[in-house]
Tab-separated table of N, CA and C in Angstrom:
chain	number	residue	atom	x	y	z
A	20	UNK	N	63.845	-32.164	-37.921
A	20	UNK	CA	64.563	-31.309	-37.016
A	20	UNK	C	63.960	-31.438	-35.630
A	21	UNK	N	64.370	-31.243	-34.556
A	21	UNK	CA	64.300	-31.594	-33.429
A	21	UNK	C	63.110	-30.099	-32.811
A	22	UNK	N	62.501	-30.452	-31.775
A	22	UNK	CA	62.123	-29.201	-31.646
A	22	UNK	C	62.279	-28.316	-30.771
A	23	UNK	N	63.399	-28.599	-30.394
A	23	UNK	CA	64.518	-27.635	-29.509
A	23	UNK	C	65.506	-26.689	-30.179
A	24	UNK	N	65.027	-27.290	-31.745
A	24	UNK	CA	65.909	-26.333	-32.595
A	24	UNK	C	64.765	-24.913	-32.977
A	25	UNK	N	63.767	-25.159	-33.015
A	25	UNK	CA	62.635	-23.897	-33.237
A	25	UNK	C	62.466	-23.117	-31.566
A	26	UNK	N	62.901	-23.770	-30.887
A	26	UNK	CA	63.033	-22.966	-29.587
A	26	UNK	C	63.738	-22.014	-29.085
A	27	UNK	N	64.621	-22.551	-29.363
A	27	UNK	CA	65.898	-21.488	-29.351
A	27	UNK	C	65.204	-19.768	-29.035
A	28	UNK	N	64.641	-19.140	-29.885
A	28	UNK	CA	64.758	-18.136	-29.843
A	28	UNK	C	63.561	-17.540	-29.953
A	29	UNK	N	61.915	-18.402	-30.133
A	29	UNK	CA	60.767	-17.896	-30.492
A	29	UNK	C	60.295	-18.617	-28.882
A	30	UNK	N	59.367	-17.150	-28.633
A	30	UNK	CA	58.832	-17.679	-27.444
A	30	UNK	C	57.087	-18.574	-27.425
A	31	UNK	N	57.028	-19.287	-26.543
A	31	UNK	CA	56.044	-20.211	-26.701
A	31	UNK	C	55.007	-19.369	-26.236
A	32	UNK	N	53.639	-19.183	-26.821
A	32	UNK	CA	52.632	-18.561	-26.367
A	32	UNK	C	51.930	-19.067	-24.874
A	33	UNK	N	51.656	-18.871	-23.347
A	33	UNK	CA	51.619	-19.220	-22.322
A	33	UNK	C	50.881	-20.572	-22.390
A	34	UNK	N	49.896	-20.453	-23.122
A	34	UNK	CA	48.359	-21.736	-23.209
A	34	UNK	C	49.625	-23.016	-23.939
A	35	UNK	N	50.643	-22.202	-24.469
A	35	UNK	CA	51.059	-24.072	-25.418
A	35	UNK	C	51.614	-24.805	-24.658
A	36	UNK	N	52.286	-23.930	-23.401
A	36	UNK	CA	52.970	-24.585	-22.012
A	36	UNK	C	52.416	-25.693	-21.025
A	37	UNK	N	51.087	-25.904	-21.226
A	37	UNK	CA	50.236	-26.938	-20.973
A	37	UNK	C	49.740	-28.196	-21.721
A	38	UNK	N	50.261	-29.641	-21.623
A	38	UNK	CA	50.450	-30.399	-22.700
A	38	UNK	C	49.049	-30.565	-23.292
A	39	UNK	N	47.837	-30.518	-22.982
A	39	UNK	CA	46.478	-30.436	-23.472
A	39	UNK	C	45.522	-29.458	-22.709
A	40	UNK	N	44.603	-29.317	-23.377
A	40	UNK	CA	43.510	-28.254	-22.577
A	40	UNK	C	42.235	-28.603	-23.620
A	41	UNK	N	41.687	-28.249	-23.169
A	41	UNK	CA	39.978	-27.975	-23.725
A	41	UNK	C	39.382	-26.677	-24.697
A	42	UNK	N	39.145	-27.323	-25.567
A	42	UNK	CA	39.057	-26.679	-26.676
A	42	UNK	C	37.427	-25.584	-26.396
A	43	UNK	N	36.563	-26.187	-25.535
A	43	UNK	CA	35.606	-25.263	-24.700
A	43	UNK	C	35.964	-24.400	-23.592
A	44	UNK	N	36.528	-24.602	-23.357
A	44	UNK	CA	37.582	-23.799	-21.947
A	44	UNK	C	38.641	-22.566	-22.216
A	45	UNK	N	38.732	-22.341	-23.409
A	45	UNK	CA	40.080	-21.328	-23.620
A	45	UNK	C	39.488	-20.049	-22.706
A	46	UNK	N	41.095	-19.554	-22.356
A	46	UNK	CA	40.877	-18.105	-21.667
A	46	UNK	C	40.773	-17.165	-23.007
A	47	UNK	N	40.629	-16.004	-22.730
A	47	UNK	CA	40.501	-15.000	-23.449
A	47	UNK	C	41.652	-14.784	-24.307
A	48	UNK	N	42.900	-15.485	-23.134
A	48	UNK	CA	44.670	-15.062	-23.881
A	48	UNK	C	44.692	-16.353	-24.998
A	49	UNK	N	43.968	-17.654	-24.752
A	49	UNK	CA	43.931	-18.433	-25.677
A	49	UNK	C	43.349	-18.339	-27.144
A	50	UNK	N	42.248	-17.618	-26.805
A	50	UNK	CA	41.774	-16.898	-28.108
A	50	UNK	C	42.122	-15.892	-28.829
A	51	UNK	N	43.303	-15.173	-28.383
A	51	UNK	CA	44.003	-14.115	-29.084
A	51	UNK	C	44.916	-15.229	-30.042
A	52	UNK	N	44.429	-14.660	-30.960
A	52	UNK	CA	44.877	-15.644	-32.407
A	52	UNK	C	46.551	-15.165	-33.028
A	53	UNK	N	46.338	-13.333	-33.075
A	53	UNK	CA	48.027	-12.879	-33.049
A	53	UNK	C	49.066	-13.438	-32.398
A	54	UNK	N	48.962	-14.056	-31.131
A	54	UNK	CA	50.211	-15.031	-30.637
A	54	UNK	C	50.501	-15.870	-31.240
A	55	UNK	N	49.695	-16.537	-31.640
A	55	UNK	CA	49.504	-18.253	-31.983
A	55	UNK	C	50.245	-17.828	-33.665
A	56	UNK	N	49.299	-16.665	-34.223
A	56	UNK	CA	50.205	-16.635	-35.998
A	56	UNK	C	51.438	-16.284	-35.288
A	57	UNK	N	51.757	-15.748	-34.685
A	57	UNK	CA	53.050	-14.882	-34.547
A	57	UNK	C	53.766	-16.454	-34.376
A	58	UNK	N	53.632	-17.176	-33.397
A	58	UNK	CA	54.813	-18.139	-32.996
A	58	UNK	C	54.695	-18.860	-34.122
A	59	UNK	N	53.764	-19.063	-34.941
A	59	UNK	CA	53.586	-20.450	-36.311
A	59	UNK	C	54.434	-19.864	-37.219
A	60	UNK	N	54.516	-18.443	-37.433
A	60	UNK	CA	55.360	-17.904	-38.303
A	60	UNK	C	56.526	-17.451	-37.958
A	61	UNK	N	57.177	-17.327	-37.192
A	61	UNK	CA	58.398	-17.585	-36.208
A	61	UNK	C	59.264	-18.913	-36.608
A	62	UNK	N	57.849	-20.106	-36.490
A	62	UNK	CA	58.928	-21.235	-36.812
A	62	UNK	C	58.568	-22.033	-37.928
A	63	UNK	N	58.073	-21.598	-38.777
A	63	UNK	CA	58.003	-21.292	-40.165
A	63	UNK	C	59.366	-21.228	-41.128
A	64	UNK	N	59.402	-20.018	-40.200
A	64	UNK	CA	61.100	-18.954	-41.015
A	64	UNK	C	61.983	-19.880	-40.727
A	65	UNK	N	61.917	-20.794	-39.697
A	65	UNK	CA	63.028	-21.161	-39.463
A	65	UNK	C	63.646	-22.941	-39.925
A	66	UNK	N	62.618	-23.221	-40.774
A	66	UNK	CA	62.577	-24.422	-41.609
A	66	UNK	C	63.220	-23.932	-43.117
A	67	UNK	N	64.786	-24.384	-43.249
A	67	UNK	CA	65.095	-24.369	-44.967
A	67	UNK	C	64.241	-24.568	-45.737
A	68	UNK	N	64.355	-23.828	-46.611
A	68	UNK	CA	63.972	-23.926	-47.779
A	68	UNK	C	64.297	-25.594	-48.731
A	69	UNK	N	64.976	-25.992	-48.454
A	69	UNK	CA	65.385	-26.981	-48.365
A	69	UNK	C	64.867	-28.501	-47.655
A	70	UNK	N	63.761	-27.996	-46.863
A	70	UNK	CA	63.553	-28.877	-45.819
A	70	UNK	C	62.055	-29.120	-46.030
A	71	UNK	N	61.205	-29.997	-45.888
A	71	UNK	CA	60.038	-30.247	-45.831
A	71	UNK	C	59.297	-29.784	-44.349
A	72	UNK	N	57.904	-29.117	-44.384
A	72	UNK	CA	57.475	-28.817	-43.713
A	72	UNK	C	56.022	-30.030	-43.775
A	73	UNK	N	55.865	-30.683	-42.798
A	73	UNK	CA	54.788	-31.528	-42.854
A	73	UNK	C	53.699	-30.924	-41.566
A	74	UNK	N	52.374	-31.133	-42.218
A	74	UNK	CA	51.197	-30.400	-41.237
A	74	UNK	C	50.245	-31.361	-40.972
A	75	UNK	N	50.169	-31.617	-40.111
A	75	UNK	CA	49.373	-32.538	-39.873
A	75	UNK	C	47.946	-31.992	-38.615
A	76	UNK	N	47.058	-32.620	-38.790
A	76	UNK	CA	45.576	-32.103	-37.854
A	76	UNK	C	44.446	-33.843	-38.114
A	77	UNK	N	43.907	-33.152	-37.002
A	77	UNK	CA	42.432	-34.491	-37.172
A	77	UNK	C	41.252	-33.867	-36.095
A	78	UNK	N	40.216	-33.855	-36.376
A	78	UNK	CA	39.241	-33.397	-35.711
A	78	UNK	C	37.870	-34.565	-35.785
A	79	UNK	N	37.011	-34.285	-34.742
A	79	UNK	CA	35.706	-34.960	-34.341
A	79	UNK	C	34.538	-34.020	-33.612
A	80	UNK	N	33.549	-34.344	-34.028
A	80	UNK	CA	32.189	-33.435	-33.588
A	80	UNK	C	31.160	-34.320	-34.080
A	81	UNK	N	30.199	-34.467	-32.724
A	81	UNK	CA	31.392	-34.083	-31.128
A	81	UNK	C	32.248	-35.388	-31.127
A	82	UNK	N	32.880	-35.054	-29.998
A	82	UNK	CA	34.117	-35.918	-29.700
A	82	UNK	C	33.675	-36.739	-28.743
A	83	UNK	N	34.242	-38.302	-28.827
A	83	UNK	CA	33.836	-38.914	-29.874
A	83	UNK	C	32.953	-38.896	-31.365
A	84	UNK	N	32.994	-38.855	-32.193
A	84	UNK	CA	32.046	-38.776	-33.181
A	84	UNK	C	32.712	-38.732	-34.578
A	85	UNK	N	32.027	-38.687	-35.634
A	85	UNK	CA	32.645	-38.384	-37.128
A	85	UNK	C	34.112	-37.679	-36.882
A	86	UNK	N	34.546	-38.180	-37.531
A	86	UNK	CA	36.013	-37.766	-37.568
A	86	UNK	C	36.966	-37.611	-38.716
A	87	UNK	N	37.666	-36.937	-38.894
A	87	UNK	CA	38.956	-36.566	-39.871
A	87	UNK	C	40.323	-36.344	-39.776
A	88	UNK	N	40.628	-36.933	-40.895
A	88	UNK	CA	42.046	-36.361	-41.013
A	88	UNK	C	42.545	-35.222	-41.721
A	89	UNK	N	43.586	-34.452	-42.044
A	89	UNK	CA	44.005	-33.656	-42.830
A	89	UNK	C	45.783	-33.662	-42.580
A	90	UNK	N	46.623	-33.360	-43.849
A	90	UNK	CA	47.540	-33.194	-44.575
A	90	UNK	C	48.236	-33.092	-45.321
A	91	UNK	N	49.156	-32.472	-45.074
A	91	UNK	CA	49.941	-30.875	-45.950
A	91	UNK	C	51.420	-31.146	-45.908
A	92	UNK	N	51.964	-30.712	-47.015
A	92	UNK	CA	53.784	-31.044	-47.204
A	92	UNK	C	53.994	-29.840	-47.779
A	93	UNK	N	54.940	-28.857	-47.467
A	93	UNK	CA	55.514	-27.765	-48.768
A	93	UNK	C	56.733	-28.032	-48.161
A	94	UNK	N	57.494	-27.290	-49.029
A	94	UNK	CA	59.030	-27.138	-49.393
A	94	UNK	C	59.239	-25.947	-49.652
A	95	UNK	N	59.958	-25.219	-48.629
A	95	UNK	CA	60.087	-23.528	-48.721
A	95	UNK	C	58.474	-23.064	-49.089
A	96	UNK	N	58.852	-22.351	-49.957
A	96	UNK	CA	57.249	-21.201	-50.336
A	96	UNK	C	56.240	-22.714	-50.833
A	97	UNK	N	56.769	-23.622	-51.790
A	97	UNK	CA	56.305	-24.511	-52.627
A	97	UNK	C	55.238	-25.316	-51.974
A	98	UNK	N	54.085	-24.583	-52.517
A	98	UNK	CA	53.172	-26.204	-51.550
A	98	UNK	C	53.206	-27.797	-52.198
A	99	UNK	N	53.575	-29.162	-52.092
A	99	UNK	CA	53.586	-30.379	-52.097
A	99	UNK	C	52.289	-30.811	-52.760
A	100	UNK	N	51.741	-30.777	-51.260
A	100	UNK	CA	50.909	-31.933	-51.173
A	100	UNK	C	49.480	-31.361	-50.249
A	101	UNK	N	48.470	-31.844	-50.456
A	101	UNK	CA	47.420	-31.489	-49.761
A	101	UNK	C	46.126	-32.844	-49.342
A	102	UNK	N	46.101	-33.743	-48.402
A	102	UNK	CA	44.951	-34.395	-47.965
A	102	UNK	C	44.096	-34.721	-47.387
A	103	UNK	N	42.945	-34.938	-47.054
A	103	UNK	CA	42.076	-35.133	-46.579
A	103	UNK	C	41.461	-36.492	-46.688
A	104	UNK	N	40.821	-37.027	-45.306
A	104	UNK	CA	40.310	-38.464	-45.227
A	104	UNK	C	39.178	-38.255	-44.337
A	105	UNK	N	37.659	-38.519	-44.394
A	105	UNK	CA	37.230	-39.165	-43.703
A	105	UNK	C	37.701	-40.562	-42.873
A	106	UNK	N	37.153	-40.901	-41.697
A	106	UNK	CA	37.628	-41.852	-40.825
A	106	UNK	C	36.051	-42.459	-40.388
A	107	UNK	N	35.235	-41.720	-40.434
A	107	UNK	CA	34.173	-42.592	-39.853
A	107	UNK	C	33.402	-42.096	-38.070
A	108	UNK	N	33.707	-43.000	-37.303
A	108	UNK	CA	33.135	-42.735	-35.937
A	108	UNK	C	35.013	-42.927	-35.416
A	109	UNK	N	34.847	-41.696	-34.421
A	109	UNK	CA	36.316	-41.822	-33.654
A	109	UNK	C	36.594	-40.420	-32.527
A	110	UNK	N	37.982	-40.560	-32.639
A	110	UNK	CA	38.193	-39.438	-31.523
A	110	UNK	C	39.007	-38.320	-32.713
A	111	UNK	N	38.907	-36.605	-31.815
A	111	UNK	CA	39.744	-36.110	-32.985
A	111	UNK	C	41.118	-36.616	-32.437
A	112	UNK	N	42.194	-37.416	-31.666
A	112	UNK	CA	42.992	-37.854	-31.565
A	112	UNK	C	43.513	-39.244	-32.701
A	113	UNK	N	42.757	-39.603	-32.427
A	113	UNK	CA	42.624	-40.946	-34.116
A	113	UNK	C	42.825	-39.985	-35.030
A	114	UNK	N	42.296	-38.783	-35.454
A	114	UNK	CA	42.325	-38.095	-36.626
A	114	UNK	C	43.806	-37.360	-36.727
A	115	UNK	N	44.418	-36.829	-35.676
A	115	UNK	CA	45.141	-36.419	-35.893
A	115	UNK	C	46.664	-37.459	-35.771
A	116	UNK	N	46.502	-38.834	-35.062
A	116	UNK	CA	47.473	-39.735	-35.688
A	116	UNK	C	47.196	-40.045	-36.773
A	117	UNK	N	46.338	-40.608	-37.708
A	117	UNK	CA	46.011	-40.572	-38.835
A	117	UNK	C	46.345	-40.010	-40.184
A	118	UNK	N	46.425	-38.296	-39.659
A	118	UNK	CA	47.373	-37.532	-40.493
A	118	UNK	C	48.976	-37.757	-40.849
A	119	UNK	N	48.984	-38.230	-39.610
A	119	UNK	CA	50.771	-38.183	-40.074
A	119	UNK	C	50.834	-39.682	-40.938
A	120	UNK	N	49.879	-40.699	-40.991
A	120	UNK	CA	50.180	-41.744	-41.573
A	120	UNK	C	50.049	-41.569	-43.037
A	121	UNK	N	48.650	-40.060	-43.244
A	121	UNK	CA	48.799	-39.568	-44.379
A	121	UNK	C	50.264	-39.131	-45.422
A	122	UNK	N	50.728	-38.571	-44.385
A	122	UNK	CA	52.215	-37.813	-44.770
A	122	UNK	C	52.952	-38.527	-45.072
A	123	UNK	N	53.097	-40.104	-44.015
A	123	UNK	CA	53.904	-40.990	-44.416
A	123	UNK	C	53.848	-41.908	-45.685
A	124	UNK	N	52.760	-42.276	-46.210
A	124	UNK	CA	52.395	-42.950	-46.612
A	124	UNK	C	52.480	-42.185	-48.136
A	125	UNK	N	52.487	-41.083	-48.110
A	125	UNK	CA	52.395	-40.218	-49.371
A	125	UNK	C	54.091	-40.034	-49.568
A	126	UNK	N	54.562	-39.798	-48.545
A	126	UNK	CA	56.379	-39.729	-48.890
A	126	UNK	C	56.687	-40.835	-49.521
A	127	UNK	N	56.129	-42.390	-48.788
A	127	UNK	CA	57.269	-43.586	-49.416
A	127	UNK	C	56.309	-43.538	-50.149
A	128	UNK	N	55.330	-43.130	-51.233
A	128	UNK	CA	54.760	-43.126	-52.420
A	128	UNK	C	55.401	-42.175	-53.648
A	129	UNK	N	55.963	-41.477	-52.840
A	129	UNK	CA	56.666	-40.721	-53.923
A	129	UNK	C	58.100	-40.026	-53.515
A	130	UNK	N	59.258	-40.915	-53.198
A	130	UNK	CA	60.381	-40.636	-52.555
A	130	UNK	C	61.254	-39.215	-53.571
A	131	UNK	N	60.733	-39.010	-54.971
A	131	UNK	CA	61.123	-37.982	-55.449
A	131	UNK	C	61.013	-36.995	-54.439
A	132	UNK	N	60.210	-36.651	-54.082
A	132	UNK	CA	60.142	-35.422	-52.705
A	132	UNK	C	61.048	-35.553	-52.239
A	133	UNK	N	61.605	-36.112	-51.532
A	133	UNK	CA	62.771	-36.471	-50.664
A	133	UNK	C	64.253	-36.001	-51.376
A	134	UNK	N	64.370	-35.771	-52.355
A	134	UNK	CA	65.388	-35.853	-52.940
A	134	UNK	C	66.442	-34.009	-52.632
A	135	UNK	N	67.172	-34.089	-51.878
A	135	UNK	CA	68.159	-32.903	-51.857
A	135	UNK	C	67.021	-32.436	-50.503
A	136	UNK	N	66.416	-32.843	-49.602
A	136	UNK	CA	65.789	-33.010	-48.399
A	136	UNK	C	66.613	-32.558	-47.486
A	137	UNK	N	67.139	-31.495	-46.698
A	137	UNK	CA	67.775	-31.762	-45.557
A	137	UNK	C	67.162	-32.090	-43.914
A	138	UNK	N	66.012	-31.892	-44.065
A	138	UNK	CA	65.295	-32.521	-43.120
A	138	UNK	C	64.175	-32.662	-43.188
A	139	UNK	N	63.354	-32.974	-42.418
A	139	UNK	CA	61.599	-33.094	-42.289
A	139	UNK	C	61.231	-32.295	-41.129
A	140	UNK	N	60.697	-31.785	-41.166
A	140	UNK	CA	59.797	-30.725	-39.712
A	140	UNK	C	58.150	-31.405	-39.511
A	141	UNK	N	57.661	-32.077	-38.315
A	141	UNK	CA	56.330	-32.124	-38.730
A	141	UNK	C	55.481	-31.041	-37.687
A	142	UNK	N	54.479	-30.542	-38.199
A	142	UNK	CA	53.473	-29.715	-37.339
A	142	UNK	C	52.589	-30.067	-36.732
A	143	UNK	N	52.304	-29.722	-35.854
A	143	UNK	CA	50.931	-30.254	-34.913
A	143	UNK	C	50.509	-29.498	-34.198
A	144	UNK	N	48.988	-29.028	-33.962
A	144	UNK	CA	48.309	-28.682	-32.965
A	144	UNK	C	48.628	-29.780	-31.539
A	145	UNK	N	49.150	-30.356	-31.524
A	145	UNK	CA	49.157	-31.358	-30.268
A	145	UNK	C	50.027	-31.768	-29.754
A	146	UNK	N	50.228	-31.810	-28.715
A	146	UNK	CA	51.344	-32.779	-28.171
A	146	UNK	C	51.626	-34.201	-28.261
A	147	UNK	N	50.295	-34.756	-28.409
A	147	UNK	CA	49.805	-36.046	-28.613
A	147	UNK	C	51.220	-36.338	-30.000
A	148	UNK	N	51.172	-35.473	-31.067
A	148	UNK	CA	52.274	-36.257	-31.880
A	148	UNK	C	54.214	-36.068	-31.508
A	149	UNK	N	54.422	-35.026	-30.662
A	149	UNK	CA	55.441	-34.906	-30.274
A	149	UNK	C	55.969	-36.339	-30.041
C-alpha cells in the first residue's frame, strides 16, 4: 500500500517531518514516546486484516560498528514471522536495508503467505527505506 494511503487521516508526529536526525540529539518532544505509539497504532488499524504487515529495523554501536538486522511479518492480529541476523562490522543503515532483504527472501521462501494477500505494507524507522 502506498503511504499516502496511511496519511490520509493520522497525523505525523513533528520530529518524523524531518527525513533523518540524530539519534543523540532528540528534543524532549522526540522523546515523548505516546506520539510515536499513538501514530504506529493509527497505522496499524489501518492495514487489512488481510494484508501483510512487514517490519523491518537494523542497528550499529557505535556507528559504524557491529551491526544488525531484524524482521517481522504478521497478518492482522497473527504474527508470521520473526528474524534476526548478525552482519558483522557496518552501518545501522546496512542493517536496516538488510532487513527488508530478510522479509524478502523469507516471502519467495514461502509464497504460501502470500496467498489471499491483498497487499504488503512495509515498516520502517527510516526514510532511508521509503
Amino acid at each position: 500500500m502506498p503511504a499516502s494511503y496511511f496519511a490520509r487521516s493520522i497525523l505525523k508526529p513533528p520530529h518524523l517531518l524531518k527525513p533523518y536526525g540524530s539519534a543523540s540529539r532528540r528534543s524532549p518532544q522526540k522523546k515523548d514516546n505516546y506520539v510515536c505509539v499513538a501514530y504506529a497504532a493509527g497505522m496499524l488499524a489501518r492495514v487489512p486484516d488481510n494484508a501483510l504487515a512487514v517490519f523491518t529495523d537494523g542497528s550499529a554501536k557505535p556507528n559504524p560498528g557491529p551491526c544488525g538486522a531484524g524482521a517481522a511479518i504478521r497478518r492482522g492480529p497473527q504474527f508470521v514471522m520473526g528474524l534476526s541476523q548478525p552482519l558483522g562490522h557496518g552501518s545501522n543503515n546496512f542493517g536496516k536495508l538488510w532487513a527488508i532483504d530478510i522479509d524478502a527472501v523469507y516471502l519467495a521462501s514461502n509464497p504460501s503467505v502470500l496467498d489471499g494477500v491483498c497487499a504488503v505494507s512495509f515498516f520502517s524507522n527510516s526514510r532511508l527505506i521509503n
